[in-house]
Coordinates of C-alpha atoms and ligand atoms in Angstrom, one line a residue:
X17 CA -17.6 -21.1 1.5
X18 CA -17.8 -17.3 1.7
X19 CA -14.9 -15.6 3.6
X20 CA -15.1 -11.9 4.6
X21 CA -12.0 -9.9 5.7
X22 CA -12.7 -6.6 7.5
X23 CA -9.8 -4.1 7.2
X24 CA -7.6 -4.0 4.1
X25 CA -4.2 -3.0 5.5
X26 CA -1.0 -5.2 5.2
X27 CA -2.5 -8.1 7.0
X28 CA -6.0 -7.9 5.6
X29 CA -5.0 -7.3 2.1
X30 CA -2.4 -10.1 2.1
X31 CA -4.9 -12.6 3.4
X32 CA -7.7 -11.4 1.1
X33 CA -5.4 -11.8 -2.1
X34 CA -3.9 -15.1 -1.0
X35 CA -7.1 -16.8 -0.3
X36 CA -8.9 -15.2 -3.3
X37 CA -6.1 -16.2 -5.7
X38 CA -6.7 -19.9 -4.6
X39 CA -10.3 -19.5 -5.9
X40 CA -12.1 -18.9 -2.6
X41 CA -15.2 -16.8 -2.6
X42 CA -13.6 -13.7 -0.7
X43 CA -15.0 -10.4 0.2
X44 CA -12.7 -7.6 1.3
X45 CA -14.2 -4.8 3.4
X46 CA -12.7 -1.5 4.2
X47 CA -14.3 1.8 5.4
X48 CA -12.1 3.8 3.1
X49 CA -14.2 4.2 -0.2
X50 CA -11.3 5.5 -2.2
X51 CA -9.1 2.7 -1.2
X52 CA -11.8 0.2 -2.3
X53 CA -12.2 2.0 -5.7
X54 CA -8.4 1.6 -6.2
X55 CA -8.3 -2.0 -5.1
X56 CA -11.0 -2.8 -7.6
X57 CA -8.7 -1.5 -10.2
X58 CA -5.8 -3.7 -8.8
X59 CA -4.1 -0.6 -7.4
X60 CA -2.6 -1.3 -3.9
X61 CA -2.5 1.6 -1.2
X62 CA 1.1 0.7 -0.4
X63 CA 4.0 -1.1 -1.9
X64 CA 4.3 -4.7 -1.1
X65 CA 6.3 -7.1 -3.3
X66 CA 3.9 -9.4 -5.3
X67 CA 0.7 -7.9 -3.9
X68 CA -0.6 -6.1 -7.0
X69 CA 0.2 -9.0 -9.1
X70 CA -2.0 -11.3 -6.8
X71 CA -4.6 -8.8 -6.6
X72 CA -5.1 -8.7 -10.4
X73 CA -5.3 -12.6 -10.4
X74 CA -7.8 -12.5 -7.6
X75 CA -10.0 -10.0 -9.2
X76 CA -10.4 -12.2 -12.1
X77 CA -11.6 -14.9 -9.8
X78 CA -14.2 -14.5 -7.0
X79 CA -12.9 -11.5 -5.1
X80 CA -15.1 -8.6 -4.3
X81 CA -14.0 -5.4 -2.6
X82 CA -16.5 -3.1 -1.0
X83 CA -17.0 -0.5 1.9
X84 CA -20.4 -1.9 2.6
X85 CA -20.5 -3.9 5.8
X86 CA -23.9 -5.5 5.1
X87 CA -22.4 -7.6 2.4
X88 CA -20.6 -9.7 5.0
X89 CA -24.0 -11.3 5.7
X90 CA -24.1 -15.1 5.4
X91 CA -20.3 -15.4 5.5
X92 CA -18.9 -18.7 6.9
X93 CA -15.7 -17.0 8.2
X94 CA -15.1 -13.3 9.0
X95 CA -11.5 -12.2 9.6
X96 CA -10.9 -8.9 11.5
X97 CA -7.7 -7.3 10.5
X98 CA -8.3 -3.6 11.5
X99 CA -5.4 -1.7 13.0
X100 CA -4.8 -1.1 16.8
X101 CA -2.8 2.1 16.9
X102 CA -1.0 3.5 19.9
X103 CA -2.5 6.0 22.2
X104 CA -0.2 8.5 23.9
X105 CA 0.2 6.5 27.1
X106 CA 1.4 3.4 25.0
X107 CA -1.8 1.5 25.4
X108 CA -3.7 0.5 22.2
X109 CA -6.6 2.3 20.6
X110 CA -9.5 0.0 20.4
X111 CA -12.0 2.2 18.5
X112 CA -11.4 0.6 15.1
X113 CA -11.8 -2.9 16.4
X114 CA -14.8 -2.1 18.5
X115 CA -16.5 -0.5 15.6
X116 CA -15.7 -3.4 13.3
X117 CA -17.1 -6.0 15.8
X118 CA -20.1 -3.8 16.4
X119 CA -20.9 -3.8 12.7
X120 CA -20.3 -7.5 12.4
X121 CA -22.6 -8.2 15.4
X122 CA -25.5 -6.2 13.8
X123 CA -25.1 -8.2 10.6
X124 CA -25.1 -11.4 12.6
X125 CA -28.6 -10.7 14.0
X126 CA -30.3 -11.8 10.8
X127 CA -27.6 -14.2 9.7
X128 CA -28.6 -17.5 8.4
X129 CA -25.2 -19.1 9.0
X130 CA -23.2 -19.6 12.1
X131 CA -20.0 -18.1 11.1
X132 CA -16.6 -18.1 12.8
X133 CA -15.1 -14.7 13.7
X134 CA -11.3 -14.7 13.7
X135 CA -9.6 -11.6 15.3
X136 CA -6.2 -11.1 13.7
X137 CA -5.7 -7.5 15.0
X138 CA -3.1 -7.3 17.8
X139 CA -4.8 -6.8 21.1
X140 CA -3.6 -7.1 24.8
X141 CA -4.6 -10.0 26.9
X142 CA -8.2 -9.9 28.0
X143 CA -9.4 -7.8 25.1
X144 CA -11.2 -10.7 23.5
X145 CA -13.1 -11.8 26.6
X146 CA -13.7 -8.4 28.1
X147 CA -14.4 -6.3 25.0
X148 CA -14.8 -8.1 21.8
X149 CA -17.0 -11.0 22.9
X150 CA -19.5 -8.9 24.9
X151 CA -19.9 -6.5 22.0
X152 CA -20.5 -9.2 19.6
X153 CA -23.1 -11.0 21.8
X154 CA -24.9 -7.7 22.7
X155 CA -25.1 -6.6 19.0
X156 CA -25.9 -9.8 17.5
X157 CA -28.3 -11.0 20.3
X158 CA -26.6 -14.4 20.0
X159 CA -24.3 -16.6 21.9
X160 CA -20.6 -17.1 21.2
X161 CA -19.8 -20.8 21.0
X162 CA -23.4 -21.6 20.2
X163 CA -24.6 -19.3 17.4
X164 CA -21.1 -18.1 16.2
X165 CA -17.5 -19.0 16.9
X166 CA -14.9 -16.4 18.2
X167 CA -11.2 -17.1 17.8
X168 CA -8.1 -15.2 18.3
X169 CA -5.8 -15.7 15.4
X170 CA -2.7 -13.4 15.7
X171 CA -0.7 -12.8 12.6
X172 CA 3.1 -13.0 12.3
X173 CA 3.7 -11.7 8.7
X174 CA 6.4 -9.1 8.0
X175 CA 6.0 -6.2 5.7
X176 CA 8.0 -6.7 2.5
X177 CA 7.4 -10.5 2.6
X178 CA 3.8 -10.3 3.6
X179 CA 2.6 -12.6 0.7
X180 CA 5.2 -15.3 1.2
X181 CA 4.5 -15.1 4.9
X182 CA 0.7 -15.5 4.4
X183 CA 1.1 -18.4 2.1
X184 CA 3.8 -20.1 4.3
X185 CA 3.3 -19.1 7.9
X186 CA 5.6 -20.6 10.5
X187 CA 2.6 -21.3 12.9
X188 CA -1.1 -21.0 13.2
X189 CA -2.4 -19.8 16.7
X190 CA -5.9 -20.4 17.4
X191 CA -7.1 -19.1 20.8
X192 CA -10.6 -19.6 22.3
X193 CA -13.0 -22.1 23.7
X194 CA -12.9 -25.8 22.7
X195 CA -16.1 -25.8 20.6
X196 CA -17.2 -27.3 17.2
X197 CA -16.1 -23.9 15.8
X198 CA -12.4 -24.4 16.9
X199 CA -12.5 -28.0 15.3
X200 CA -13.8 -26.4 12.2
X201 CA -11.1 -23.7 12.2
X202 CA -8.3 -26.3 12.8
X203 CA -9.6 -28.4 9.8
X204 CA -9.7 -25.2 7.6
X205 CA -6.1 -24.1 8.5
X206 CA -4.6 -27.7 8.3
X207 CA -6.1 -27.9 4.7
X208 CA -4.6 -24.6 3.5
X209 CA -1.3 -24.9 5.4
X210 CA -0.6 -28.6 5.5
X211 CA 2.3 -29.4 7.9
X212 CA 2.4 -26.1 9.6
X213 CA 2.0 -26.5 13.4
X214 CA -1.3 -25.3 14.8
X215 CA -1.3 -24.2 18.5
X216 CA -4.7 -24.3 20.1
X217 CA -4.9 -22.4 23.3
X218 CA -7.2 -19.9 25.1
X219 CA -7.9 -16.4 24.1
X220 CA -5.5 -14.6 26.6
X221 CA -2.7 -16.9 25.8
X222 CA -3.0 -16.3 22.1
X223 CA -3.1 -12.6 22.7
X224 CA 0.1 -12.9 24.8
X225 CA 1.8 -15.0 22.2
X226 CA 1.7 -12.1 19.8
X227 CA 3.2 -9.7 22.1
X228 CA 5.8 -12.3 23.3
X229 CA 6.8 -12.8 19.6
X230 CA 7.3 -9.1 18.8
X231 CA 8.9 -8.0 22.0
X232 CA 11.5 -11.0 21.7
X233 CA 12.3 -9.8 18.3
X234 CA 12.8 -6.3 19.6
X235 CA 14.9 -7.7 22.4
X236 CA 17.1 -9.5 20.0
X237 CA 17.6 -6.3 17.9
X238 CA 18.4 -4.1 21.0
X239 CA 20.8 -6.8 22.2
X240 CA 22.8 -6.9 19.0
X241 CA 22.8 -3.1 18.8
X242 CA 24.2 -2.8 22.2
X243 CA 26.9 -5.4 21.3
X244 CA 27.5 -3.5 18.0
X245 CA 28.3 -0.3 19.9
X246 CA 30.8 -2.2 22.1
X247 CA 32.4 -3.6 18.9
X248 CA 32.6 -0.2 17.5
X249 CA 34.9 0.8 20.4
X250 CA 37.1 -2.2 19.9
X251 CA 39.6 -1.6 17.0
X252 CA 39.0 -4.1 14.2
X253 CA 36.0 -5.9 15.8
X254 CA 33.1 -6.8 13.5
X255 CA 29.6 -7.1 14.7
X256 CA 28.5 -9.2 11.7
X257 CA 31.0 -11.9 12.5
X258 CA 29.9 -11.9 16.0
X259 CA 26.3 -12.2 14.9
X260 CA 26.8 -14.8 12.3
X261 CA 28.6 -16.9 14.7
X262 CA 26.4 -16.7 17.7
X263 CA 23.5 -17.3 15.3
X264 CA 24.9 -20.7 14.5
X265 CA 24.1 -21.8 18.1
X266 CA 20.6 -23.3 17.6
X267 CA 19.6 -21.9 21.0
X268 CA 20.2 -18.4 19.6
X269 CA 19.3 -18.6 15.9
X270 CA 20.7 -16.4 13.2
X271 CA 17.6 -14.1 12.4
X272 CA 17.1 -10.6 13.8
X273 CA 20.7 -10.2 14.7
X274 CA 21.3 -7.5 12.0
X275 CA 22.7 -4.5 14.0
X276 CA 21.6 -1.1 12.8
X277 CA 20.1 2.3 13.7
X278 CA 17.3 0.7 15.8
X279 CA 14.0 -1.0 15.1
X280 CA 11.1 0.9 13.6
X281 CA 7.9 0.3 11.8
X282 CA 4.2 0.2 12.7
X283 CA 4.6 -2.9 14.9
X284 CA 7.7 -3.5 17.1
X285 CA 7.8 0.0 18.7
X286 CA 4.0 0.0 19.2
X287 CA 3.8 -3.5 20.7
X288 CA 6.7 -2.9 23.0
X289 CA 4.9 0.2 24.4
X290 CA 1.7 -1.7 24.6
X291 CA 3.3 -4.6 26.5
X292 CA 5.2 -2.2 28.9
X293 CA 1.9 -0.5 29.6
X294 CA 0.0 -3.7 30.1
X295 CA 2.7 -5.2 32.4
X296 CA 2.4 -2.0 34.6
X297 CA -1.3 -2.5 34.7
X298 CA -1.0 -6.1 35.9
X299 CA 1.6 -5.1 38.6
X300 CA 4.8 -6.2 36.9
X301 CA 7.7 -3.8 36.5
X302 CA 9.0 -4.5 33.0
X303 CA 12.6 -3.8 33.7
X304 CA 14.0 -5.8 30.7
X305 CA 11.3 -4.3 28.2
X306 CA 12.1 -0.9 29.4
X307 CA 15.8 -1.4 28.8
X308 CA 15.1 -2.8 25.3
X309 CA 13.1 0.3 24.4
X310 CA 15.6 2.7 25.9
X311 CA 18.5 1.0 24.0
X312 CA 16.5 1.4 20.8
X313 CA 15.9 5.1 21.5
X314 CA 19.6 5.7 22.3
X315 CA 20.9 4.1 19.1
X316 CA 19.9 7.1 16.9
X317 CA 21.7 9.4 19.4
X318 CA 24.9 7.4 18.8
X319 CA 24.7 8.3 15.1
X320 CA 24.3 12.1 15.9
X321 CA 27.1 12.0 18.3
X322 CA 29.4 10.4 15.7
X323 CA 28.6 13.0 13.2
X324 CA 29.1 15.8 15.6
X325 CA 32.4 14.4 16.7
X326 CA 33.6 14.2 13.1
X327 CA 32.1 17.2 11.4
X328 CA 31.3 19.6 14.4
X329 CA 28.2 21.7 14.7
X330 CA 25.5 20.4 12.3
X331 CA 24.0 23.8 11.6
X332 CA 23.9 24.5 7.8
X333 CA 25.8 21.2 7.1
X334 CA 24.7 19.3 4.0
X335 CA 23.6 15.8 5.1
X336 CA 22.4 13.1 2.8
X337 CA 20.0 10.3 4.2
X338 CA 19.9 7.2 2.1
X339 CA 16.9 5.3 2.8
X340 CA 13.8 6.6 4.7
X341 CA 11.6 3.5 4.8
X342 CA 11.5 1.7 8.1
X343 CA 13.2 -1.3 6.3
X344 CA 14.0 -2.4 2.6
X345 CA 11.3 -3.4 0.1
X346 CA 8.6 -1.2 1.6
X347 CA 7.4 2.4 1.1
X348 CA 6.3 2.4 4.8
X349 CA 7.8 5.1 6.9
X350 CA 5.6 4.7 9.9
X351 CA 8.0 4.9 13.0
X352 CA 10.9 4.8 10.7
X353 CA 14.2 5.6 12.5
X354 CA 15.4 7.5 9.4
X355 CA 12.3 9.9 9.8
X356 CA 13.2 10.3 13.4
X357 CA 16.9 11.1 12.5
X358 CA 15.8 13.7 9.9
X359 CA 13.7 15.4 12.5
X360 CA 16.5 15.7 15.0
X361 CA 18.8 17.0 12.2
X362 CA 16.4 19.6 11.2
X363 CA 16.1 20.7 14.9
X364 CA 19.9 21.2 14.7
X365 CA 19.4 23.2 11.5
X366 CA 21.2 20.9 9.2
X367 CA 20.3 20.9 5.5
X368 CA 19.0 17.5 4.6
X369 CA 18.6 15.8 1.3
X370 CA 17.0 12.2 1.1
X371 CA 16.9 9.5 -1.3
X372 CA 14.8 6.4 -1.0
X373 CA 13.8 4.0 -4.0
X374 CA 10.2 3.6 -2.8
X375 CA 9.4 5.9 0.2
X376 CA 10.1 9.4 -1.2
X377 CA 6.4 10.2 -1.8
X378 CA 5.6 9.2 1.7
X379 CA 8.5 11.1 3.1
X380 CA 7.3 14.3 1.2
X381 CA 4.1 14.1 3.2
X382 CA 6.0 14.4 6.4
X383 CA 8.6 17.1 5.6
X384 CA 7.1 18.9 2.6
X385 CA 9.6 21.6 1.6
X386 CA 11.8 21.4 4.7
X387 CA 14.2 18.9 3.1
X388 CA 15.4 18.1 -0.5
X389 CA 14.3 14.9 -2.4
X390 CA 16.9 13.5 -4.7
X391 CA 15.7 11.7 -7.9
X392 CA 18.6 9.2 -7.8
X393 CA 21.1 7.8 -5.3
X394 CA 24.0 9.6 -7.2
X395 CA 22.2 13.0 -7.2
X396 CA 21.7 12.8 -3.4
X397 CA 25.4 12.6 -2.9
X398 CA 26.3 15.8 -4.8
X399 CA 27.9 18.5 -2.6
X400 CA 27.0 16.7 0.6
X401 CA 29.3 16.7 3.7
X402 CA 28.0 13.5 5.1
X403 CA 25.9 10.5 3.8
X404 CA 24.2 8.2 6.2
X405 CA 23.1 4.8 5.0
X406 CA 20.0 4.0 7.1
X407 CA 18.4 1.3 5.1
X408 CA 19.8 -1.7 3.4
X409 CA 18.3 -1.2 -0.1
X410 CA 20.0 -3.5 -2.6
X411 CA 21.0 -0.6 -4.9
X412 CA 23.1 1.0 -2.3
X413 CA 25.6 -1.8 -2.6
X414 CA 26.5 -0.3 -6.0
X415 CA 28.0 2.8 -4.3
X416 CA 31.7 2.9 -5.1
X417 CA 34.8 5.2 -5.2
X418 CA 33.3 6.9 -8.3
X419 CA 29.9 7.5 -6.7
X420 CA 31.5 9.6 -3.9
X421 CA 33.3 12.0 -6.2
X422 CA 30.8 14.7 -6.1
X423 CA 30.5 14.7 -2.3
X424 CA 31.8 17.9 -0.7
X425 CA 33.4 15.9 2.1
X426 CA 33.6 12.1 1.7
X427 CA 32.2 11.2 5.0
X428 CA 29.9 8.1 5.3
X429 CA 28.1 6.6 8.2
X430 CA 27.0 3.2 7.2
X431 CA 24.3 2.0 9.6
X432 CA 23.9 -1.4 7.8
X433 CA 27.5 -2.1 6.8
X434 CA 26.4 -2.2 3.1
X435 CA 29.8 -0.9 1.9
X436 CA 32.1 -2.4 4.6
X437 CA 34.0 -4.5 2.1
X438 CA 34.7 -1.7 -0.4
X439 CA 37.8 0.4 -0.9
X440 CA 36.1 3.9 -1.0
X441 CA 39.0 6.3 -0.2
X442 CA 36.6 8.0 2.1
X443 CA 36.1 8.7 5.9
X444 CA 34.0 5.6 6.4
X445 CA 32.3 4.7 9.7
X446 CA 30.2 1.5 9.9
X447 CA 28.0 0.9 12.9
X448 CA 29.4 -2.1 14.6
X449 CA 32.9 -2.2 13.2
X450 CA 35.7 -0.8 15.4
X451 CA 38.1 1.6 13.6
X452 CA 41.7 0.3 13.4
Ligands
UGA503 C1 7.1 -7.3 12.7 C2 7.3 -8.7 13.0 O1 8.5 -9.0 12.5 C3 6.2 -9.6 12.4 O2 6.4 -10.9 12.8 C4 4.9 -9.0 13.0 O3 3.8 -9.9 12.3 C5 4.8 -7.6 12.5 O4 5.8 -6.9 13.2 C6 3.4 -7.2 13.2 O5 3.2 -7.2 14.3 O6 2.4 -6.9 12.3 P1 7.5 -5.7 10.5 O7 6.9 -4.5 11.2 O8 7.1 -5.9 9.1 O9 7.3 -7.1 11.3 O10 9.0 -5.4 10.6 P2 10.4 -6.3 10.9 O11 10.8 -7.0 9.7 O12 10.1 -7.1 12.2 O13 11.4 -5.1 11.2 C7 11.1 -4.2 12.2 C8 12.3 -3.3 12.5 O14 13.5 -3.9 12.9 C9 12.8 -2.6 11.1 O15 13.1 -1.3 11.4 C10 14.1 -3.4 10.8 O16 15.0 -2.6 10.1 C11 14.6 -3.7 12.2 N1 15.5 -4.9 12.2 C12 15.0 -6.1 11.9 C13 16.9 -4.7 12.6 O17 17.3 -3.6 12.8 N2 17.6 -5.9 12.6 C14 17.2 -7.1 12.3 O18 17.9 -8.0 12.5 C15 15.8 -7.3 12.0

């Protein structure tokens, strides 16, 4: 069986390597020729734990990487995993997915096989029926459900655990019409993911499930962040104990209750905006979703307010940011709250030094010479007047009394409570812990 995957970002590349490492005949397609050349040498365009190792294994098996669309001809399954970025009004930009399905449609014209096309890209409800399906039928001159199958197959993997999540998903969602293609898809997934629930539904529900998932996660984070701000104003209160305990209630669950500076990344903020925009379009005022977003935006201002309360005007103050990635174990800084914070600090003419174990190179692309980039965690603290822990990188746990000696003023804001148990002999403020 030949499987083609169109779009080699986090989702596409994880799927490509996981399927190919199992010995499947897999073709990975991406329009970026340079990326393809690097991938052929087992060099990943981003840092994702375990990815390059799997890529190496896969390249020794039947994996092929190419920018040439025509090679997808005679595939049995085609997965579309291109991005759907955000437009200025919050809605999603469909040009990449339109382009991908147009190209697939053209190839289908002369295809000998009747493939199944899975759309994994995140798209708002109605996109499959109103946009993807008509393009495919027009370009291929064939009928969906007869000459090819079309299935919505949203993805739930997280960056930093992308390989594990691809190998062991918590659910498989298959949206579309009840055809022989759906039966075949169900059989395929139950074989590669035995025991994992498979939800078969229609296109629009599958599309909605993806947004429901991400917006619920965002809601959980904004909820705990708001409670964390309340805790901060109750002397001695600790948000982690609150989160841990309510998480034991099976109706609540313990995950995504880690308070911090707000959610970032290439998905939650974008999907929240798209869902808000979509709700408006279908005549629903998304009051709760708006509040979740607003709470997220305000979280960063709370950090700045705390800094200004403690050290006054930020102009010319030396400030260290520990962690610029949008979360640990990634070099991805897209929509990272730390990046947003640095921009705000620069507007206030603060002098910023950053340290991130993986994301420094990406950070340099954004700020160039406007900030300083420390080579080590310890160096980043030298002569600083305030250090802010934005991301819970494991190595930040090593910070102790000695690490802070070179600071000009020993003032720490710990957005992730990494050092909350330590005796630091410093002005220590943890988000979510009330000062006694
Ligand atoms: C998110 C979803 O978790 C995935 O299920 C989904 O497939 C993916 O988006 C997507 O749509 O592609 P990801 O963007 O990798 O995954 O990031 P998350 O792990 O969800 O983290 C998002 C943000 O929330 C980060 O800034 C993180 O630091 C923050 N976060 C997360 C918290 O502040 N507290 C938490 O308890 C959890």
